[in-house]
Amino acid sequence: MTENIKVFTQNSIQITDRDRQIYIDPFQMREEPYDADYILITHDHYDHFSRRI
């Protein structure tokens, strides 16, 4: 079911599972997703997470 997976910049990934949104390594995403139920960071390099305020 790859239609539930979107790949954004720098390998930032969104997975939709029923009514849940999962983001993996959200880095400098052009979109402004505020619907995350889970955010997963694979490791602590700067380019695997950027917070938008």
mmCIF file of C-alpha atoms in Angstrom:
data_model
loop_
_atom_site.group_PDB
_atom_site.id
_atom_site.type_symbol
_atom_site.label_atom_id
_atom_site.label_comp_id
_atom_site.label_asym_id
_atom_site.label_seq_id
_atom_site.Cartn_x
_atom_site.Cartn_y
_atom_site.Cartn_z
ATOM 1 C CA MET A 1 0.000 0.000 0.000
ATOM 2 C CA THR A 2 2.513 2.569 -1.137
ATOM 3 C CA GLU A 3 -0.233 5.158 -1.720
ATOM 4 C CA ASN A 4 -0.079 5.726 2.057
ATOM 5 C CA ILE A 5 3.582 6.810 1.855
ATOM 6 C CA LYS A 6 4.855 10.225 0.732
ATOM 7 C CA VAL A 7 8.522 11.164 0.460
ATOM 8 C CA PHE A 8 9.460 14.820 0.887
ATOM 9 C CA THR A 9 12.843 16.594 0.991
ATOM 10 C CA GLN A 10 15.931 14.997 2.542
ATOM 11 C CA ASN A 11 14.171 11.649 2.886
ATOM 12 C CA SER A 12 11.445 13.089 5.083
ATOM 13 C CA ILE A 13 8.616 10.593 4.982
ATOM 14 C CA GLN A 14 4.931 10.712 5.863
ATOM 15 C CA ILE A 15 2.970 7.514 6.406
ATOM 16 C CA THR A 16 -0.798 7.582 6.758
ATOM 17 C CA ASP A 17 -2.276 4.670 8.671
ATOM 18 C CA ARG A 18 -6.063 4.859 8.880
ATOM 19 C CA ASP A 19 -6.548 8.065 10.865
ATOM 20 C CA ARG A 20 -2.938 8.454 12.083
ATOM 21 C CA GLN A 21 -0.087 10.477 10.572
ATOM 22 C CA ILE A 22 3.496 9.327 11.085
ATOM 23 C CA TYR A 23 6.475 11.461 10.060
ATOM 24 C CA ILE A 24 10.027 10.138 9.812
ATOM 25 C CA ASP A 25 12.962 12.566 9.831
ATOM 26 C CA PRO A 26 10.956 15.732 9.036
ATOM 27 C CA PHE A 27 13.633 18.148 7.811
ATOM 28 C CA GLN A 28 12.888 21.476 6.110
ATOM 29 C CA MET A 29 9.570 20.345 4.764
ATOM 30 C CA ARG A 30 7.874 22.879 2.509
ATOM 31 C CA GLU A 31 4.515 21.665 3.717
ATOM 32 C CA GLU A 32 3.341 22.685 7.158
ATOM 33 C CA PRO A 33 2.108 19.439 8.689
ATOM 34 C CA TYR A 34 0.576 19.950 12.083
ATOM 35 C CA ASP A 35 -1.282 16.678 12.079
ATOM 36 C CA ALA A 36 1.452 14.341 13.342
ATOM 37 C CA ASP A 37 0.452 11.617 15.736
ATOM 38 C CA TYR A 38 4.015 10.289 15.790
ATOM 39 C CA ILE A 39 7.353 11.809 14.774
ATOM 40 C CA LEU A 40 10.274 9.407 14.430
ATOM 41 C CA ILE A 41 13.886 10.581 14.236
ATOM 42 C CA THR A 42 16.310 7.951 12.980
ATOM 43 C CA HIS A 43 19.446 9.554 14.437
ATOM 44 C CA ASP A 44 20.747 12.826 15.861
ATOM 45 C CA HIS A 45 22.288 14.510 12.818
ATOM 46 C CA TYR A 46 21.014 18.058 12.251
ATOM 47 C CA ASP A 47 19.450 17.174 8.903
ATOM 48 C CA HIS A 48 16.940 14.713 10.301
ATOM 49 C CA PHE A 49 14.697 17.150 12.141
ATOM 50 C CA SER A 50 13.825 20.809 11.886
ATOM 51 C CA ARG A 51 11.074 22.355 13.935
ATOM 52 C CA ARG A 52 8.836 24.997 12.417
ATOM 53 C CA ILE A 53 7.269 27.473 14.780
#
